Amino acid sequence: TAGITQAPTSQILAAGRSMTLRCTQDMRHNAMYWYRQDLGLGLRLIHYSNTAGTTGKGEVPDGYSVSRANTDDFPLTLASAVPSQTSVYFCASSEQGANSPLHFGNGTRLTVT
Amino acid sequence: GQNIDQPTEMTATEGAIVQINCTYQTSGFNGLFWYQQHAGEAPTFLSYNVLDGLEEKGRFSSFLSRSKGYSYLLLKELQMKDSASYLCAVMDSNYQLIWGAGTKLIIKP
């Protein structure tokens, strides 16, 4: 089944440790996104990529980095985790165009202790 | 600043109709999206409006008034499986999506 795969599903991480959240899509979408979702808040964009080889900062990029070496993969790295990064992280992709809906992965639930 | 407002929670009865409102203040407008998100799952796309008026898609309809900065999602013949959060998102002039916090809809038998 075509779609977006995220890994891991959940993770408990000690503060100060690093971690990479993986995201792979097989729909050949050019645009990919990383969001975090926290209770009582709307989805907040961390980083995005409009096409392979390019990335951009979203609303809340501090403490996170991304790369886009190819069309399919868009990993998100936390270099030194802090408790405020406890959240549910969603990767998404879309075709180009303002009216193109986002396709979301199933999310990674991250707890930083 | 940019803002999307939705009610936090609504309750409705199985078989009834419910209207979920969304008001927005954004820098420009390039369309409004509605997504459904069941607890513990990913959001899934429901509808897209860019012109004023009503878009109907089965039991779900979405309405837009750009002059009023207002949209609503109308759900008819409610089923228990419609219990979910409904997210409103507006694409601004920079083609960035601004998200509301979502409306949790509880369906009672």
PDB file of C-alpha atoms in Angstrom:
ATOM      1  CA  THR A   1       0.000   0.000   0.000  1.00  0.00           C
ATOM      2  CA  ALA A   2       1.416   3.373  -1.033  1.00  0.00           C
ATOM      3  CA  GLY A   3       1.961   5.934   1.690  1.00  0.00           C
ATOM      4  CA  ILE A   4       4.312   7.301   4.297  1.00  0.00           C
ATOM      5  CA  THR A   5       6.169   5.183   6.813  1.00  0.00           C
ATOM      6  CA  GLN A   6       7.541   6.616  10.033  1.00  0.00           C
ATOM      7  CA  ALA A   7       9.843   4.910  12.514  1.00  0.00           C
ATOM      8  CA  PRO A   8       9.942   4.357  15.383  1.00  0.00           C
ATOM      9  CA  THR A   9       6.300   4.372  16.485  1.00  0.00           C
ATOM     10  CA  SER A  10       7.303   5.552  19.927  1.00  0.00           C
ATOM     11  CA  GLN A  11      10.476   6.261  21.848  1.00  0.00           C
ATOM     12  CA  ILE A  12      11.594   7.289  25.312  1.00  0.00           C
ATOM     13  CA  LEU A  13      14.779   9.331  25.136  1.00  0.00           C
ATOM     14  CA  ALA A  14      17.018  10.692  27.875  1.00  0.00           C
ATOM     15  CA  ALA A  15      17.621  14.431  27.801  1.00  0.00           C
ATOM     16  CA  GLY A  16      20.863  15.309  26.063  1.00  0.00           C
ATOM     17  CA  ARG A  17      20.804  12.272  23.792  1.00  0.00           C
ATOM     18  CA  SER A  18      20.442  12.507  20.025  1.00  0.00           C
ATOM     19  CA  MET A  19      17.884  10.735  17.889  1.00  0.00           C
ATOM     20  CA  THR A  20      16.779  10.521  14.258  1.00  0.00           C
ATOM     21  CA  LEU A  21      13.140  10.049  13.342  1.00  0.00           C
ATOM     22  CA  ARG A  22      12.800   8.313  10.019  1.00  0.00           C
ATOM     23  CA  CYS A  23      10.277   9.073   7.290  1.00  0.00           C
ATOM     24  CA  THR A  24       9.930   7.383   3.901  1.00  0.00           C
ATOM     25  CA  GLN A  25       7.290   7.863   1.216  1.00  0.00           C
ATOM     26  CA  ASP A  26       6.661   5.929  -1.962  1.00  0.00           C
ATOM     27  CA  MET A  27       4.263   8.318  -3.695  1.00  0.00           C
ATOM     28  CA  ARG A  28       7.045  10.280  -5.446  1.00  0.00           C
ATOM     29  CA  HIS A  29       5.806  13.489  -3.862  1.00  0.00           C
ATOM     30  CA  ASN A  30       8.204  16.403  -4.167  1.00  0.00           C
ATOM     31  CA  ALA A  31       7.163  18.204  -0.988  1.00  0.00           C
ATOM     32  CA  MET A  32       7.696  16.760   2.491  1.00  0.00           C
ATOM     33  CA  TYR A  33       7.108  18.183   5.965  1.00  0.00           C
ATOM     34  CA  TRP A  34       7.748  17.543   9.634  1.00  0.00           C
ATOM     35  CA  TYR A  35       5.129  18.664  12.170  1.00  0.00           C
ATOM     36  CA  ARG A  36       4.805  18.350  15.902  1.00  0.00           C
ATOM     37  CA  GLN A  37       1.433  18.034  17.578  1.00  0.00           C
ATOM     38  CA  ASP A  38       0.932  19.061  21.194  1.00  0.00           C
ATOM     39  CA  LEU A  39      -2.273  19.002  23.218  1.00  0.00           C
ATOM     40  CA  GLY A  40      -4.314  22.167  22.789  1.00  0.00           C
ATOM     41  CA  LEU A  41      -2.184  23.480  19.937  1.00  0.00           C
ATOM     42  CA  GLY A  42      -2.472  23.244  16.194  1.00  0.00           C
ATOM     43  CA  LEU A  43       0.060  21.280  14.184  1.00  0.00           C
ATOM     44  CA  ARG A  44       3.290  23.259  14.067  1.00  0.00           C
ATOM     45  CA  LEU A  45       5.693  23.012  11.150  1.00  0.00           C
ATOM     46  CA  ILE A  46       9.288  22.200  12.103  1.00  0.00           C
ATOM     47  CA  HIS A  47      11.015  21.894   8.722  1.00  0.00           C
ATOM     48  CA  TYR A  48       9.962  21.310   5.151  1.00  0.00           C
ATOM     49  CA  SER A  49      11.436  20.360   1.805  1.00  0.00           C
ATOM     50  CA  ASN A  50       9.942  21.398  -1.519  1.00  0.00           C
ATOM     51  CA  THR A  51      12.137  19.031  -3.514  1.00  0.00           C
ATOM     52  CA  ALA A  52      15.106  16.719  -3.067  1.00  0.00           C
ATOM     53  CA  GLY A  53      18.242  18.648  -2.158  1.00  0.00           C
ATOM     54  CA  THR A  54      16.430  21.616  -0.576  1.00  0.00           C
ATOM     55  CA  THR A  55      15.092  22.226   2.918  1.00  0.00           C
ATOM     56  CA  GLY A  56      13.525  25.137   4.768  1.00  0.00           C
ATOM     57  CA  LYS A  57      12.711  26.192   8.302  1.00  0.00           C
ATOM     58  CA  GLY A  58       9.172  26.161   9.583  1.00  0.00           C
ATOM     59  CA  GLU A  59       7.575  27.777  12.600  1.00  0.00           C
ATOM     60  CA  VAL A  60       9.543  25.882  15.298  1.00  0.00           C
ATOM     61  CA  PRO A  61      12.892  24.731  13.831  1.00  0.00           C
ATOM     62  CA  ASP A  62      15.184  25.247  16.842  1.00  0.00           C
ATOM     63  CA  GLY A  63      16.752  22.028  18.130  1.00  0.00           C
ATOM     64  CA  TYR A  64      15.904  20.087  14.962  1.00  0.00           C
ATOM     65  CA  SER A  65      17.655  19.443  11.666  1.00  0.00           C
ATOM     66  CA  VAL A  66      16.613  17.681   8.463  1.00  0.00           C
ATOM     67  CA  SER A  67      18.133  16.457   5.229  1.00  0.00           C
ATOM     68  CA  ARG A  68      16.640  15.501   1.860  1.00  0.00           C
ATOM     69  CA  ALA A  69      19.173  13.451  -0.040  1.00  0.00           C
ATOM     70  CA  ASN A  70      16.518  11.882  -2.293  1.00  0.00           C
ATOM     71  CA  THR A  71      12.805  12.134  -3.053  1.00  0.00           C
ATOM     72  CA  ASP A  72      11.697   9.334  -0.748  1.00  0.00           C
ATOM     73  CA  ASP A  73      13.445  10.015   2.580  1.00  0.00           C
ATOM     74  CA  PHE A  74      13.182  12.961   4.958  1.00  0.00           C
ATOM     75  CA  PRO A  75      14.772  12.201   8.363  1.00  0.00           C
ATOM     76  CA  LEU A  76      14.418  14.539  11.342  1.00  0.00           C
ATOM     77  CA  THR A  77      17.287  14.723  13.838  1.00  0.00           C
ATOM     78  CA  LEU A  78      17.272  15.977  17.391  1.00  0.00           C
ATOM     79  CA  ALA A  79      20.916  16.716  18.208  1.00  0.00           C
ATOM     80  CA  SER A  80      20.505  17.039  21.985  1.00  0.00           C
ATOM     81  CA  ALA A  81      16.997  16.332  23.184  1.00  0.00           C
ATOM     82  CA  VAL A  82      15.252  18.458  25.814  1.00  0.00           C
ATOM     83  CA  PRO A  83      11.990  17.703  27.692  1.00  0.00           C
ATOM     84  CA  SER A  84      10.117  20.402  25.726  1.00  0.00           C
ATOM     85  CA  GLN A  85      10.600  18.240  22.636  1.00  0.00           C
ATOM     86  CA  THR A  86       8.237  15.659  24.101  1.00  0.00           C
ATOM     87  CA  SER A  87       5.520  15.518  21.462  1.00  0.00           C
ATOM     88  CA  VAL A  88       3.939  13.519  18.679  1.00  0.00           C
ATOM     89  CA  TYR A  89       5.820  14.020  15.433  1.00  0.00           C
ATOM     90  CA  PHE A  90       4.126  13.647  12.061  1.00  0.00           C
ATOM     91  CA  CYS A  91       5.829  13.440   8.703  1.00  0.00           C
ATOM     92  CA  ALA A  92       3.738  14.425   5.685  1.00  0.00           C
ATOM     93  CA  SER A  93       4.081  14.747   1.938  1.00  0.00           C
ATOM     94  CA  SER A  94       2.154  16.397  -0.867  1.00  0.00           C
ATOM     95  CA  GLU A  95       2.159  16.950  -4.561  1.00  0.00           C
ATOM     96  CA  GLN A  96       3.045  20.442  -5.768  1.00  0.00           C
ATOM     97  CA  GLY A  97       0.165  22.921  -5.855  1.00  0.00           C
ATOM     98  CA  ALA A  98      -1.756  24.980  -3.319  1.00  0.00           C
ATOM     99  CA  ASN A  99      -4.760  22.676  -3.407  1.00  0.00           C
ATOM    100  CA  SER A 100      -2.779  19.480  -2.832  1.00  0.00           C
ATOM    101  CA  PRO A 101      -3.697  17.824   0.463  1.00  0.00           C
ATOM    102  CA  LEU A 102      -1.114  16.495   2.869  1.00  0.00           C
ATOM    103  CA  HIS A 103      -0.640  12.764   3.325  1.00  0.00           C
ATOM    104  CA  PHE A 104       0.497  11.977   6.857  1.00  0.00           C
ATOM    105  CA  GLY A 105       2.493   9.151   8.361  1.00  0.00           C
ATOM    106  CA  ASN A 106       1.218   7.457  11.508  1.00  0.00           C
ATOM    107  CA  GLY A 107       3.399   9.548  13.772  1.00  0.00           C
ATOM    108  CA  THR A 108       6.187   9.017  16.296  1.00  0.00           C
ATOM    109  CA  ARG A 109       5.374   9.556  19.951  1.00  0.00           C
ATOM    110  CA  LEU A 110       8.546  10.870  21.616  1.00  0.00           C
ATOM    111  CA  THR A 111       9.031  11.304  25.347  1.00  0.00           C
ATOM    112  CA  VAL A 112      12.166  13.097  26.538  1.00  0.00           C
ATOM    113  CA  THR A 113      12.928  12.459  30.207  1.00  0.00           C
TER     114      THR A 113
ATOM    115  CA  GLY B   1      -0.528  37.555  13.930  1.00  0.00           C
ATOM    116  CA  GLN B   2      -2.235  34.709  12.178  1.00  0.00           C
ATOM    117  CA  ASN B   3      -4.976  32.825  13.978  1.00  0.00           C
ATOM    118  CA  ILE B   4      -7.412  29.990  13.445  1.00  0.00           C
ATOM    119  CA  ASP B   5     -10.285  29.559  15.920  1.00  0.00           C
ATOM    120  CA  GLN B   6     -12.356  26.411  16.376  1.00  0.00           C
ATOM    121  CA  PRO B   7     -14.447  25.194  19.317  1.00  0.00           C
ATOM    122  CA  THR B   8     -12.436  22.869  21.530  1.00  0.00           C
ATOM    123  CA  GLU B   9     -15.106  20.204  21.892  1.00  0.00           C
ATOM    124  CA  MET B  10     -18.609  19.434  20.655  1.00  0.00           C
ATOM    125  CA  THR B  11     -21.092  16.683  21.466  1.00  0.00           C
ATOM    126  CA  ALA B  12     -23.764  15.349  19.126  1.00  0.00           C
ATOM    127  CA  THR B  13     -26.146  12.414  18.886  1.00  0.00           C
ATOM    128  CA  GLU B  14     -25.878   9.497  16.497  1.00  0.00           C
ATOM    129  CA  GLY B  15     -28.025  10.105  13.415  1.00  0.00           C
ATOM    130  CA  ALA B  16     -28.115  13.881  13.917  1.00  0.00           C
ATOM    131  CA  ILE B  17     -26.374  16.768  12.103  1.00  0.00           C
ATOM    132  CA  VAL B  18     -23.497  18.810  13.498  1.00  0.00           C
ATOM    133  CA  GLN B  19     -21.772  21.953  12.241  1.00  0.00           C
ATOM    134  CA  ILE B  20     -18.165  22.658  13.222  1.00  0.00           C
ATOM    135  CA  ASN B  21     -17.140  26.284  12.723  1.00  0.00           C
ATOM    136  CA  CYS B  22     -13.736  27.719  11.894  1.00  0.00           C
ATOM    137  CA  THR B  23     -12.831  31.404  11.772  1.00  0.00           C
ATOM    138  CA  TYR B  24      -9.491  32.668  10.572  1.00  0.00           C
ATOM    139  CA  GLN B  25      -7.315  35.745  10.376  1.00  0.00           C
ATOM    140  CA  THR B  26      -4.349  35.150   8.101  1.00  0.00           C
ATOM    141  CA  SER B  27      -1.935  37.017   5.874  1.00  0.00           C
ATOM    142  CA  GLY B  28      -3.650  36.318   2.601  1.00  0.00           C
ATOM    143  CA  PHE B  29      -5.656  33.272   1.621  1.00  0.00           C
ATOM    144  CA  ASN B  30      -4.914  30.413  -0.745  1.00  0.00           C
ATOM    145  CA  GLY B  31      -7.450  27.858   0.391  1.00  0.00           C
ATOM    146  CA  LEU B  32      -8.878  26.160   3.457  1.00  0.00           C
ATOM    147  CA  PHE B  33      -8.592  22.488   4.356  1.00  0.00           C
ATOM    148  CA  TRP B  34     -10.482  20.229   6.729  1.00  0.00           C
ATOM    149  CA  TYR B  35      -8.876  17.082   8.125  1.00  0.00           C
ATOM    150  CA  GLN B  36     -10.220  14.308  10.345  1.00  0.00           C
ATOM    151  CA  GLN B  37      -8.032  12.794  13.047  1.00  0.00           C
ATOM    152  CA  HIS B  38      -9.083   9.787  15.097  1.00  0.00           C
ATOM    153  CA  ALA B  39      -7.444   9.476  18.503  1.00  0.00           C
ATOM    154  CA  GLY B  40      -3.912   8.149  18.206  1.00  0.00           C
ATOM    155  CA  GLU B  41      -3.939   8.259  14.421  1.00  0.00           C
ATOM    156  CA  ALA B  42      -2.754  10.522  11.624  1.00  0.00           C
ATOM    157  CA  PRO B  43      -4.891  13.332  10.173  1.00  0.00           C
ATOM    158  CA  THR B  44      -6.654  12.434   6.933  1.00  0.00           C
ATOM    159  CA  PHE B  45      -7.875  14.882   4.295  1.00  0.00           C
ATOM    160  CA  LEU B  46     -11.597  15.655   4.114  1.00  0.00           C
ATOM    161  CA  SER B  47     -12.115  18.754   1.981  1.00  0.00           C
ATOM    162  CA  TYR B  48     -10.621  21.811   0.320  1.00  0.00           C
ATOM    163  CA  ASN B  49     -12.341  25.139  -0.342  1.00  0.00           C
ATOM    164  CA  VAL B  50     -10.842  28.086  -2.176  1.00  0.00           C
ATOM    165  CA  LEU B  51     -13.989  29.757  -3.562  1.00  0.00           C
ATOM    166  CA  ASP B  52     -17.025  30.882  -1.597  1.00  0.00           C
ATOM    167  CA  GLY B  53     -19.836  28.421  -1.248  1.00  0.00           C
ATOM    168  CA  LEU B  54     -20.662  24.901  -0.271  1.00  0.00           C
ATOM    169  CA  GLU B  55     -18.766  21.785  -1.336  1.00  0.00           C
ATOM    170  CA  GLU B  56     -20.646  18.545  -0.749  1.00  0.00           C
ATOM    171  CA  LYS B  57     -18.978  15.162  -0.466  1.00  0.00           C
ATOM    172  CA  GLY B  58     -21.319  12.431   0.731  1.00  0.00           C
ATOM    173  CA  ARG B  59     -22.319  12.946   4.367  1.00  0.00           C
ATOM    174  CA  PHE B  60     -19.758  15.727   4.744  1.00  0.00           C
ATOM    175  CA  SER B  61     -20.024  19.273   3.374  1.00  0.00           C
ATOM    176  CA  SER B  62     -17.718  22.250   3.779  1.00  0.00           C
ATOM    177  CA  PHE B  63     -18.647  25.911   3.405  1.00  0.00           C
ATOM    178  CA  LEU B  64     -16.439  28.956   2.898  1.00  0.00           C
ATOM    179  CA  SER B  65     -17.001  32.716   3.134  1.00  0.00           C
ATOM    180  CA  ARG B  66     -13.761  34.540   2.367  1.00  0.00           C
ATOM    181  CA  SER B  67     -15.209  37.983   3.156  1.00  0.00           C
ATOM    182  CA  LYS B  68     -16.124  36.801   6.669  1.00  0.00           C
ATOM    183  CA  GLY B  69     -13.006  34.677   7.242  1.00  0.00           C
ATOM    184  CA  TYR B  70     -15.297  31.789   8.071  1.00  0.00           C
ATOM    185  CA  SER B  71     -15.794  28.148   7.217  1.00  0.00           C
ATOM    186  CA  TYR B  72     -17.818  25.303   8.578  1.00  0.00           C
ATOM    187  CA  LEU B  73     -17.817  21.538   8.235  1.00  0.00           C
ATOM    188  CA  LEU B  74     -21.265  19.955   8.223  1.00  0.00           C
ATOM    189  CA  LEU B  75     -21.610  16.303   9.125  1.00  0.00           C
ATOM    190  CA  LYS B  76     -24.950  14.625   8.440  1.00  0.00           C
ATOM    191  CA  GLU B  77     -26.391  11.301   9.613  1.00  0.00           C
ATOM    192  CA  LEU B  78     -23.747  11.054  12.299  1.00  0.00           C
ATOM    193  CA  GLN B  79     -22.222   7.661  12.981  1.00  0.00           C
ATOM    194  CA  MET B  80     -20.216   6.539  16.002  1.00  0.00           C
ATOM    195  CA  LYS B  81     -17.129   6.297  13.781  1.00  0.00           C
ATOM    196  CA  ASP B  82     -17.349  10.075  13.229  1.00  0.00           C
ATOM    197  CA  SER B  83     -16.069  10.561  16.772  1.00  0.00           C
ATOM    198  CA  ALA B  84     -12.738  12.251  16.080  1.00  0.00           C
ATOM    199  CA  SER B  85     -10.994  15.601  16.052  1.00  0.00           C
ATOM    200  CA  TYR B  86     -11.596  17.862  13.069  1.00  0.00           C
ATOM    201  CA  LEU B  87      -8.769  20.169  12.076  1.00  0.00           C
ATOM    202  CA  CYS B  88      -9.172  23.391  10.100  1.00  0.00           C
ATOM    203  CA  ALA B  89      -6.117  24.701   8.229  1.00  0.00           C
ATOM    204  CA  VAL B  90      -5.673  27.800   6.060  1.00  0.00           C
ATOM    205  CA  MET B  91      -2.993  28.326   3.442  1.00  0.00           C
ATOM    206  CA  ASP B  92      -1.680  31.883   3.662  1.00  0.00           C
ATOM    207  CA  SER B  93      -0.183  34.152   1.013  1.00  0.00           C
ATOM    208  CA  ASN B  94       3.211  32.432   1.418  1.00  0.00           C
ATOM    209  CA  TYR B  95       1.598  29.031   0.815  1.00  0.00           C
ATOM    210  CA  GLN B  96       2.219  28.050   4.423  1.00  0.00           C
ATOM    211  CA  LEU B  97      -0.490  26.111   6.258  1.00  0.00           C
ATOM    212  CA  ILE B  98      -1.794  27.639   9.482  1.00  0.00           C
ATOM    213  CA  TRP B  99      -3.562  25.055  11.660  1.00  0.00           C
ATOM    214  CA  GLY B 100      -6.327  25.369  14.197  1.00  0.00           C
ATOM    215  CA  ALA B 101      -6.068  23.364  17.429  1.00  0.00           C
ATOM    216  CA  GLY B 102      -8.899  21.117  16.301  1.00  0.00           C
ATOM    217  CA  THR B 103     -12.419  20.352  17.478  1.00  0.00           C
ATOM    218  CA  LYS B 104     -12.988  17.104  19.341  1.00  0.00           C
ATOM    219  CA  LEU B 105     -16.368  15.701  18.314  1.00  0.00           C
ATOM    220  CA  ILE B 106     -18.023  13.241  20.685  1.00  0.00           C
ATOM    221  CA  ILE B 107     -20.922  11.200  19.298  1.00  0.00           C
ATOM    222  CA  LYS B 108     -23.388   9.747  21.793  1.00  0.00           C
ATOM    223  CA  PRO B 109     -25.815   6.908  21.015  1.00  0.00           C
TER     224      PRO B 109
END
